[in-house]
PDB file of C-alpha atoms in Angstrom:
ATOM      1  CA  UNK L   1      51.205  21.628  -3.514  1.00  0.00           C
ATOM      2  CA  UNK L   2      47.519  21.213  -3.388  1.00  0.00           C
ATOM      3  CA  UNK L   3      46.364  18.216  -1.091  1.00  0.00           C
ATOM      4  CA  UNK L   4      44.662  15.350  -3.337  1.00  0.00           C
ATOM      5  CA  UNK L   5      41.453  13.496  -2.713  1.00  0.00           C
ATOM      6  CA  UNK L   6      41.622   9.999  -3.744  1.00  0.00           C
ATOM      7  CA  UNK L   7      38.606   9.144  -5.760  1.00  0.00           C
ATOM      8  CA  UNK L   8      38.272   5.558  -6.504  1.00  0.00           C
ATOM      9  CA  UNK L   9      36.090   3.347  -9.188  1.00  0.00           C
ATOM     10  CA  UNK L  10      37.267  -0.111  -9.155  1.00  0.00           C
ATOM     11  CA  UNK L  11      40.694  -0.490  -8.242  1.00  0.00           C
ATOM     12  CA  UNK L  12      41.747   3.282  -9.898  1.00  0.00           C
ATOM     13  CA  UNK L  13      42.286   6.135  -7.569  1.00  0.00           C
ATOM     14  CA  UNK L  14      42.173   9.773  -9.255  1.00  0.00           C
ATOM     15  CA  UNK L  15      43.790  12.587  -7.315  1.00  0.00           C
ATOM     16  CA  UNK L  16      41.368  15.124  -6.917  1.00  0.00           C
ATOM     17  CA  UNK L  17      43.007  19.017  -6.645  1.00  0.00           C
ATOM     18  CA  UNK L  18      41.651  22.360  -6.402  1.00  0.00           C
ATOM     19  CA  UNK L  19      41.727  24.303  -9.176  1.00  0.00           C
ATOM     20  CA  UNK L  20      44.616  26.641  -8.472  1.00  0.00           C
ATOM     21  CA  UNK L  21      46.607  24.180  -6.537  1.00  0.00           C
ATOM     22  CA  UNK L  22      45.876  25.701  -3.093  1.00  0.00           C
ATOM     23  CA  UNK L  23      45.203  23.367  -0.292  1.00  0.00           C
ATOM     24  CA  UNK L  24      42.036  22.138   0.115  1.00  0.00           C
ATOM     25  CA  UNK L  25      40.118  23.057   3.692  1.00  0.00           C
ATOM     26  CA  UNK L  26      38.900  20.168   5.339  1.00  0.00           C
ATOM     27  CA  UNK L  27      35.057  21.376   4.067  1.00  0.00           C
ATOM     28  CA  UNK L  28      36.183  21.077   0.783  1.00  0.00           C
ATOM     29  CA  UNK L  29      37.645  17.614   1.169  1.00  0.00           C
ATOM     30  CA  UNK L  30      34.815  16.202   2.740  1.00  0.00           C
ATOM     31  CA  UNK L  31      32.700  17.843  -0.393  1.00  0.00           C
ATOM     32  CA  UNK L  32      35.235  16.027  -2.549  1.00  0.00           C
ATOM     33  CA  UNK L  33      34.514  12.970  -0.843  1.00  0.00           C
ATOM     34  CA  UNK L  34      30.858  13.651  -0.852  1.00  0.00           C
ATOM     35  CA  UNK L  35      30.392  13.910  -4.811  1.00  0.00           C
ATOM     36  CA  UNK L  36      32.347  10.757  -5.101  1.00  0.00           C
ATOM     37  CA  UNK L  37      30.642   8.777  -3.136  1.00  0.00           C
ATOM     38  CA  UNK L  38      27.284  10.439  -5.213  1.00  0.00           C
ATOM     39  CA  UNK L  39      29.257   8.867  -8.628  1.00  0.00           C
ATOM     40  CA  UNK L  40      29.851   5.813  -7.298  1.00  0.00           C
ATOM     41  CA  UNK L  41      26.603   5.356  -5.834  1.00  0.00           C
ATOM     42  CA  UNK L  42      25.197   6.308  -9.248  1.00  0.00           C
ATOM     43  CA  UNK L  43      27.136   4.520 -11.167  1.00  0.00           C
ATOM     44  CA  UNK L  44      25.966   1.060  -9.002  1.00  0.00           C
ATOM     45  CA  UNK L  45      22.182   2.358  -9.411  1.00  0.00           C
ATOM     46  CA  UNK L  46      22.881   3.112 -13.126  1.00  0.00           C
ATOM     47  CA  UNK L  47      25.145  -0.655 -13.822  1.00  0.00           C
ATOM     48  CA  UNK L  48      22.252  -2.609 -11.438  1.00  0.00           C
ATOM     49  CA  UNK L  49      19.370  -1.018 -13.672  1.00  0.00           C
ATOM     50  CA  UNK L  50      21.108  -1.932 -16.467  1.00  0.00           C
ATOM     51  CA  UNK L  51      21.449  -5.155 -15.526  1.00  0.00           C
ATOM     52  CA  UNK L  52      17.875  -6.082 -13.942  1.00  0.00           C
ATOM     53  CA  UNK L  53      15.352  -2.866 -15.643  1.00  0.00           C
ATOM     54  CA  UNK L  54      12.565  -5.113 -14.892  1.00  0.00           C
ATOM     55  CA  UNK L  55      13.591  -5.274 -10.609  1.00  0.00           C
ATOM     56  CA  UNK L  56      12.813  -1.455 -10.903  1.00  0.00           C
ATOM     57  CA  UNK L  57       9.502  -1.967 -12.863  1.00  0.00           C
ATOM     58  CA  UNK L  58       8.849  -4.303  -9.641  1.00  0.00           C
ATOM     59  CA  UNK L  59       9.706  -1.557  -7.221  1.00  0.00           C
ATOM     60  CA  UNK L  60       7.956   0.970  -8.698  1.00  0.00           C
ATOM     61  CA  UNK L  61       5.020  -0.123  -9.562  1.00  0.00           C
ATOM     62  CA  UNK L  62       4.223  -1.829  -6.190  1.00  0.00           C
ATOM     63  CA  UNK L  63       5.047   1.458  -4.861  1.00  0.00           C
ATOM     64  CA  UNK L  64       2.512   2.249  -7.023  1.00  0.00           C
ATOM     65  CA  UNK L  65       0.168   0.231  -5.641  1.00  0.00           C
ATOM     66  CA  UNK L  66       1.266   0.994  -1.937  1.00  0.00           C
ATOM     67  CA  UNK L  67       0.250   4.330  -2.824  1.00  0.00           C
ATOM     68  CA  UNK L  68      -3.284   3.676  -4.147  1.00  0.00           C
ATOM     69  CA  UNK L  69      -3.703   1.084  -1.348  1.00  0.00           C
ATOM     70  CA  UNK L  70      -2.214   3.783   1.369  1.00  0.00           C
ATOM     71  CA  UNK L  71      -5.704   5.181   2.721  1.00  0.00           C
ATOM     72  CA  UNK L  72      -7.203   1.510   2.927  1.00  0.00           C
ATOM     73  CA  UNK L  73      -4.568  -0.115   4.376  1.00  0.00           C
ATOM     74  CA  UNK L  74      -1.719   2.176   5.527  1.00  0.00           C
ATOM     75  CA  UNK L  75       2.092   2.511   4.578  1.00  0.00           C
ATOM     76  CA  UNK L  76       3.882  -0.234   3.073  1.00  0.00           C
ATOM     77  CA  UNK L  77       1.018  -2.657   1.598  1.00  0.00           C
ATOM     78  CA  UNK L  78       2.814  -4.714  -0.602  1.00  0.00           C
ATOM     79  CA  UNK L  79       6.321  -6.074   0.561  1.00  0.00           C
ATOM     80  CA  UNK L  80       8.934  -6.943  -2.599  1.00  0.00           C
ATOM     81  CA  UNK L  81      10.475 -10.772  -2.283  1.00  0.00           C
ATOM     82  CA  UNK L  82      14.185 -10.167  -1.554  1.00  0.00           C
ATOM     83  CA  UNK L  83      14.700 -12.871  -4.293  1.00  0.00           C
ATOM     84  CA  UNK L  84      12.859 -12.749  -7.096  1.00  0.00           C
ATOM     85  CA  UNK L  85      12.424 -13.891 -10.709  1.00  0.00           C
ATOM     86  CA  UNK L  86      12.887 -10.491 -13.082  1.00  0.00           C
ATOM     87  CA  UNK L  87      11.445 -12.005 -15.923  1.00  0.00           C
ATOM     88  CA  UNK L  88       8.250 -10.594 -17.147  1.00  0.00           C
ATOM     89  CA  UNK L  89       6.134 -13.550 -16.086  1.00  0.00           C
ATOM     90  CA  UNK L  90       7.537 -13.585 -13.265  1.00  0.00           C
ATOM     91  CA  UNK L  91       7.445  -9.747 -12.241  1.00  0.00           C
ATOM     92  CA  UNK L  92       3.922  -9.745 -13.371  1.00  0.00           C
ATOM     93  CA  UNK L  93       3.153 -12.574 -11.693  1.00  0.00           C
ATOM     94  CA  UNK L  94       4.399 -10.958  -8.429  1.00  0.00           C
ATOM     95  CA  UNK L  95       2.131  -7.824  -9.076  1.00  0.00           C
ATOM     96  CA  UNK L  96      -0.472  -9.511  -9.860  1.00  0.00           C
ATOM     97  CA  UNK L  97      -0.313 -11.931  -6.543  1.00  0.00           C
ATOM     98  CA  UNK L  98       0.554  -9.818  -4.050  1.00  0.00           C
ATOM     99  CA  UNK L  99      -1.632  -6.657  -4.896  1.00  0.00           C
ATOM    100  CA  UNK L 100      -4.591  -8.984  -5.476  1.00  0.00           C
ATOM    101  CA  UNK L 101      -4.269 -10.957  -2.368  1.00  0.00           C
ATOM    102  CA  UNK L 102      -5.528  -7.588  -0.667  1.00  0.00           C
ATOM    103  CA  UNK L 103      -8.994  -8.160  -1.970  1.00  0.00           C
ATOM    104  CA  UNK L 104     -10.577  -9.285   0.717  1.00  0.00           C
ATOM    105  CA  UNK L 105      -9.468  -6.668   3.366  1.00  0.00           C
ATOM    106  CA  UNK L 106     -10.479  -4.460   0.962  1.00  0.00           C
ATOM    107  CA  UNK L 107     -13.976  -6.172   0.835  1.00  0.00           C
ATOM    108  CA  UNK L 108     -13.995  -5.568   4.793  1.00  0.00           C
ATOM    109  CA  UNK L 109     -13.127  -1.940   3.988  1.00  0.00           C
ATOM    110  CA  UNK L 110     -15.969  -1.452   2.102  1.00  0.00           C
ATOM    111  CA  UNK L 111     -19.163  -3.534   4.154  1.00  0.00           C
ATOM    112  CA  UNK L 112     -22.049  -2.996   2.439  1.00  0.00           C
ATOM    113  CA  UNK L 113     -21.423  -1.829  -0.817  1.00  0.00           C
ATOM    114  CA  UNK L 114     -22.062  -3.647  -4.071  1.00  0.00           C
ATOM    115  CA  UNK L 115     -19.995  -6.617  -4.359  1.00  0.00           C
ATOM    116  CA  UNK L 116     -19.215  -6.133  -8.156  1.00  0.00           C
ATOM    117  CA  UNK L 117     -18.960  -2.390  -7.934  1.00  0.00           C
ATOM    118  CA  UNK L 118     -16.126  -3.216  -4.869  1.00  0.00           C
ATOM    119  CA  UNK L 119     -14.560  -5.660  -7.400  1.00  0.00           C
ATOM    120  CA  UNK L 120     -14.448  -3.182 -10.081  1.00  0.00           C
ATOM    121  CA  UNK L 121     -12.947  -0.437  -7.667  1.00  0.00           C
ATOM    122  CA  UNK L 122     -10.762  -2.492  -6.220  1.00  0.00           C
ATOM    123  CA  UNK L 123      -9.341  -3.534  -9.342  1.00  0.00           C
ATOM    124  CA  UNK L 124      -9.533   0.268 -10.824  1.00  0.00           C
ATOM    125  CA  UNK L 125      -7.425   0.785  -7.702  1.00  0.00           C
ATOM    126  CA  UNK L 126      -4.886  -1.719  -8.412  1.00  0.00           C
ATOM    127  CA  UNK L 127      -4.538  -0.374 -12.062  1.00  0.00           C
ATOM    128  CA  UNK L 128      -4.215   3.099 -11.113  1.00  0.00           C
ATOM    129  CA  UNK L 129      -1.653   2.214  -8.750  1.00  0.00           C
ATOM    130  CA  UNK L 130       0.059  -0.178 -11.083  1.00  0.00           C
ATOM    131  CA  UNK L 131      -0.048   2.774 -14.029  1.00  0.00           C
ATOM    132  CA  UNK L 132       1.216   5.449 -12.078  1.00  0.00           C
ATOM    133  CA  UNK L 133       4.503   2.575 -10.880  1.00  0.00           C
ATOM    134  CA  UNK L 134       5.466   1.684 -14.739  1.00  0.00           C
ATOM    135  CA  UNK L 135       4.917   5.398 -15.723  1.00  0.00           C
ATOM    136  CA  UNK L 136       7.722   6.190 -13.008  1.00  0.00           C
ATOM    137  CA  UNK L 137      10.213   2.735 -14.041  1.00  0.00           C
ATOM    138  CA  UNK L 138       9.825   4.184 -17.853  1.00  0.00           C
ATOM    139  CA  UNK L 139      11.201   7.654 -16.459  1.00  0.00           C
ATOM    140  CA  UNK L 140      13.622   6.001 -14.548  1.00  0.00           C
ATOM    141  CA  UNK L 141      14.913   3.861 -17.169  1.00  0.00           C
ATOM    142  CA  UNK L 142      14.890   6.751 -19.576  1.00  0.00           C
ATOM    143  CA  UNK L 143      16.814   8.979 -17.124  1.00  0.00           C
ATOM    144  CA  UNK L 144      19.528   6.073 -16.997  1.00  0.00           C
ATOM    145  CA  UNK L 145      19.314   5.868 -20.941  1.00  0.00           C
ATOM    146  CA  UNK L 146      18.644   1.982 -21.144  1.00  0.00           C
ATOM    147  CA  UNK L 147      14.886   2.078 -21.910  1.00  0.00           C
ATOM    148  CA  UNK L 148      15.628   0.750 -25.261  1.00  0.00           C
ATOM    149  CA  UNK L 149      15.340  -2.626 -27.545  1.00  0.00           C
ATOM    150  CA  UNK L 150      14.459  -5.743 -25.313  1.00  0.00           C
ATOM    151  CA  UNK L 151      14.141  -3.724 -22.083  1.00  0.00           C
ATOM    152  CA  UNK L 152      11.159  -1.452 -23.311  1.00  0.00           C
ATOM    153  CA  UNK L 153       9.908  -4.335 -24.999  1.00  0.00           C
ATOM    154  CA  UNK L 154      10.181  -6.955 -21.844  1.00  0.00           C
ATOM    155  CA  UNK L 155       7.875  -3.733 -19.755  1.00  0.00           C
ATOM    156  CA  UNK L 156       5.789  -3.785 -22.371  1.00  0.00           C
ATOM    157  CA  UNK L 157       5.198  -7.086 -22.094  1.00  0.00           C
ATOM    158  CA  UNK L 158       4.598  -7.069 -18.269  1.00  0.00           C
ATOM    159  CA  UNK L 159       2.358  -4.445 -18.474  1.00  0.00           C
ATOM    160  CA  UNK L 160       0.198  -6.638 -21.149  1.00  0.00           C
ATOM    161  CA  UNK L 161       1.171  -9.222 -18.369  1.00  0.00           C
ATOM    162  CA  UNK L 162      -0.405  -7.718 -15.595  1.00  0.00           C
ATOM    163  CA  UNK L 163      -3.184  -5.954 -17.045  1.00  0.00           C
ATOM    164  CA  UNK L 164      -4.494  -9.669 -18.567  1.00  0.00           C
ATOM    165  CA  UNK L 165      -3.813 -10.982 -14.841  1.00  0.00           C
ATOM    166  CA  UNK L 166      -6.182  -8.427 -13.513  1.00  0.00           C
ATOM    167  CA  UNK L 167      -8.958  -9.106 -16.375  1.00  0.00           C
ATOM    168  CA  UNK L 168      -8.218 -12.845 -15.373  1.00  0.00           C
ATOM    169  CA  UNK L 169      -8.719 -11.881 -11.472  1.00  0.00           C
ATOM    170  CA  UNK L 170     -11.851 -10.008 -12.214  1.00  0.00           C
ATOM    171  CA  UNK L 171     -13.085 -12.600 -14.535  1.00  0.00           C
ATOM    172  CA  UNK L 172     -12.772 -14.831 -11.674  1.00  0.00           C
ATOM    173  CA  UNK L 173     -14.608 -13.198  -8.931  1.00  0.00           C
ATOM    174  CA  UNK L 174     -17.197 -11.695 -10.685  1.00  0.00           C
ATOM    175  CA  UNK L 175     -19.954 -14.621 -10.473  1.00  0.00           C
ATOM    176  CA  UNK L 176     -18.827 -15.203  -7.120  1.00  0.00           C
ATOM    177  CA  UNK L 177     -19.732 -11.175  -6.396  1.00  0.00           C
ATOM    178  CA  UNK L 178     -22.630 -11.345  -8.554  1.00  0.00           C
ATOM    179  CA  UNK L 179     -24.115 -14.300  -6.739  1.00  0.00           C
ATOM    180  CA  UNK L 180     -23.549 -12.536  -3.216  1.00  0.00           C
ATOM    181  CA  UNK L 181     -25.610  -9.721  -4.266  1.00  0.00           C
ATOM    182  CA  UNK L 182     -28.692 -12.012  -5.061  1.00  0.00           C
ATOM    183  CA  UNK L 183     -28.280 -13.516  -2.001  1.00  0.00           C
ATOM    184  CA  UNK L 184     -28.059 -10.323  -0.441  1.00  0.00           C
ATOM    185  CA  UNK L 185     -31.339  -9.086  -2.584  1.00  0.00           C
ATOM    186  CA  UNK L 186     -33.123 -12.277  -1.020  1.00  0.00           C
ATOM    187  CA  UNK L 187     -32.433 -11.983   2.408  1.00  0.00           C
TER     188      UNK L 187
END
C-alpha cells in the first residue's frame, strides 16, 4: 500500500499516492508536501488578487517608482500603508502623495540645475516608474485571469488618477520653480 500525503484546502484532505502504489521515499513526500504548499499559497495570492486587484496596482507600481527613485535615493523609497483604502482615489491618491513627497530630496540631488527642468525630470521619473508598476499589475492580473470588467476599468481609472495628480503637482510647482530661476538669474 502506497503511503498517502495529506493535501489539504479548507477543511478537505486528499490522499496523495505514487503512481504505481509503491511507497513514497521520504524525498518524495517532502516534494508532495512542497507542491501543496505552492497550490495553496497560490490559490491565497490568486483569491486575495481577486478580491483587492487594485492593492497589487499599489504594490507594483510603487515598486515602480522605488525602482526609478533607486539611484537617487537607494532601496526601498516609498513604503506601502499596511492599511489602506483600495479604491482608485484612494490608491492614486497614495501614489501620488508618497512618490511626490520625494521632491525636494530630489531637488538636493540635483543643486544647481534648472529648477523647472528638475521639476520636469523629476516628474518624468515618477511616471516612468509609475508606467513600468501598472504595466507589471496588468500582467499580473492577466496571469491570474481577473483583469476583466470593473477591475481593468477601476486601473484604468487610477492610472487617469494619477497621471492628472502629477499634471496637478507640476502645475503647482512650476511658478514656484520658475520664479527661483529669476531669482537665481538676478543674483
Amino acid at each position: 500500500m502506497a503511503t498517502p500525503v495529506s493535501a489539504t484546502a479548507g477543511n478537505t484532505a486528499a490522499p496523495v499516492q505514487s503512481r504505481d502504489d509503491k511507497p513514497l521515499s521520504p524525498a518524495a513526500k517532502a516534494k508532495a508536501d512542497l507542491n501543496v504548499s505552492i497550490v495553496q499559497a497560490s490559490l491565497t495570492v490568486s483569491l486575495n488578487s481577486s478580491n483587492e486587484p487594485l492593492s497589487v496596482v499599489l504594490k507594483t507600481a510603487l515598486t515602480g517608482i522605488n525602482e526609478a527613485l533607486k539611484d537617487d535615493f537607494g532601496d526601498n523609497a516609498i513604503q506601502n500603508a499596511a492599511s489602506q483604502d483600495n479604491t482608485p482615489e484612494g490608491t492614486a491618491s497614495r501614489i501620488v502623495s508618497l512618490s511626490t513627497a520625494f521632491y525636494e530630496a530630489y531637488q538636493q540631488q540635483h543643486p544647481g540645475d534648472d529648477g523647472t527642468e528638475t521639476l520636469n525630470n523629476f516628474i518624468n521619473t515618477l511616471k516612468k516608474g509609475v508606467d513600468q508598476g501598472f504595466k507589471e499589475a496588468r500582467d499580473v492580473l492577466q496571469g491570474l485571469k481577473v483583469l476583466n470588467g470593473d477591475i481593468a476599468s477601476n486601473i484604468d481609472k487610477t492610472y487617469d488618477l494619477v497621471q492628472q495628480g502629477f499634471s496637478d503637482f507640476l502645475a503647482a510647482r512650476q511658478p514656484k520653480a520658475q520664479q527661483a530661476e529669476q531669482t537665481q538669474a538676478a543674483t
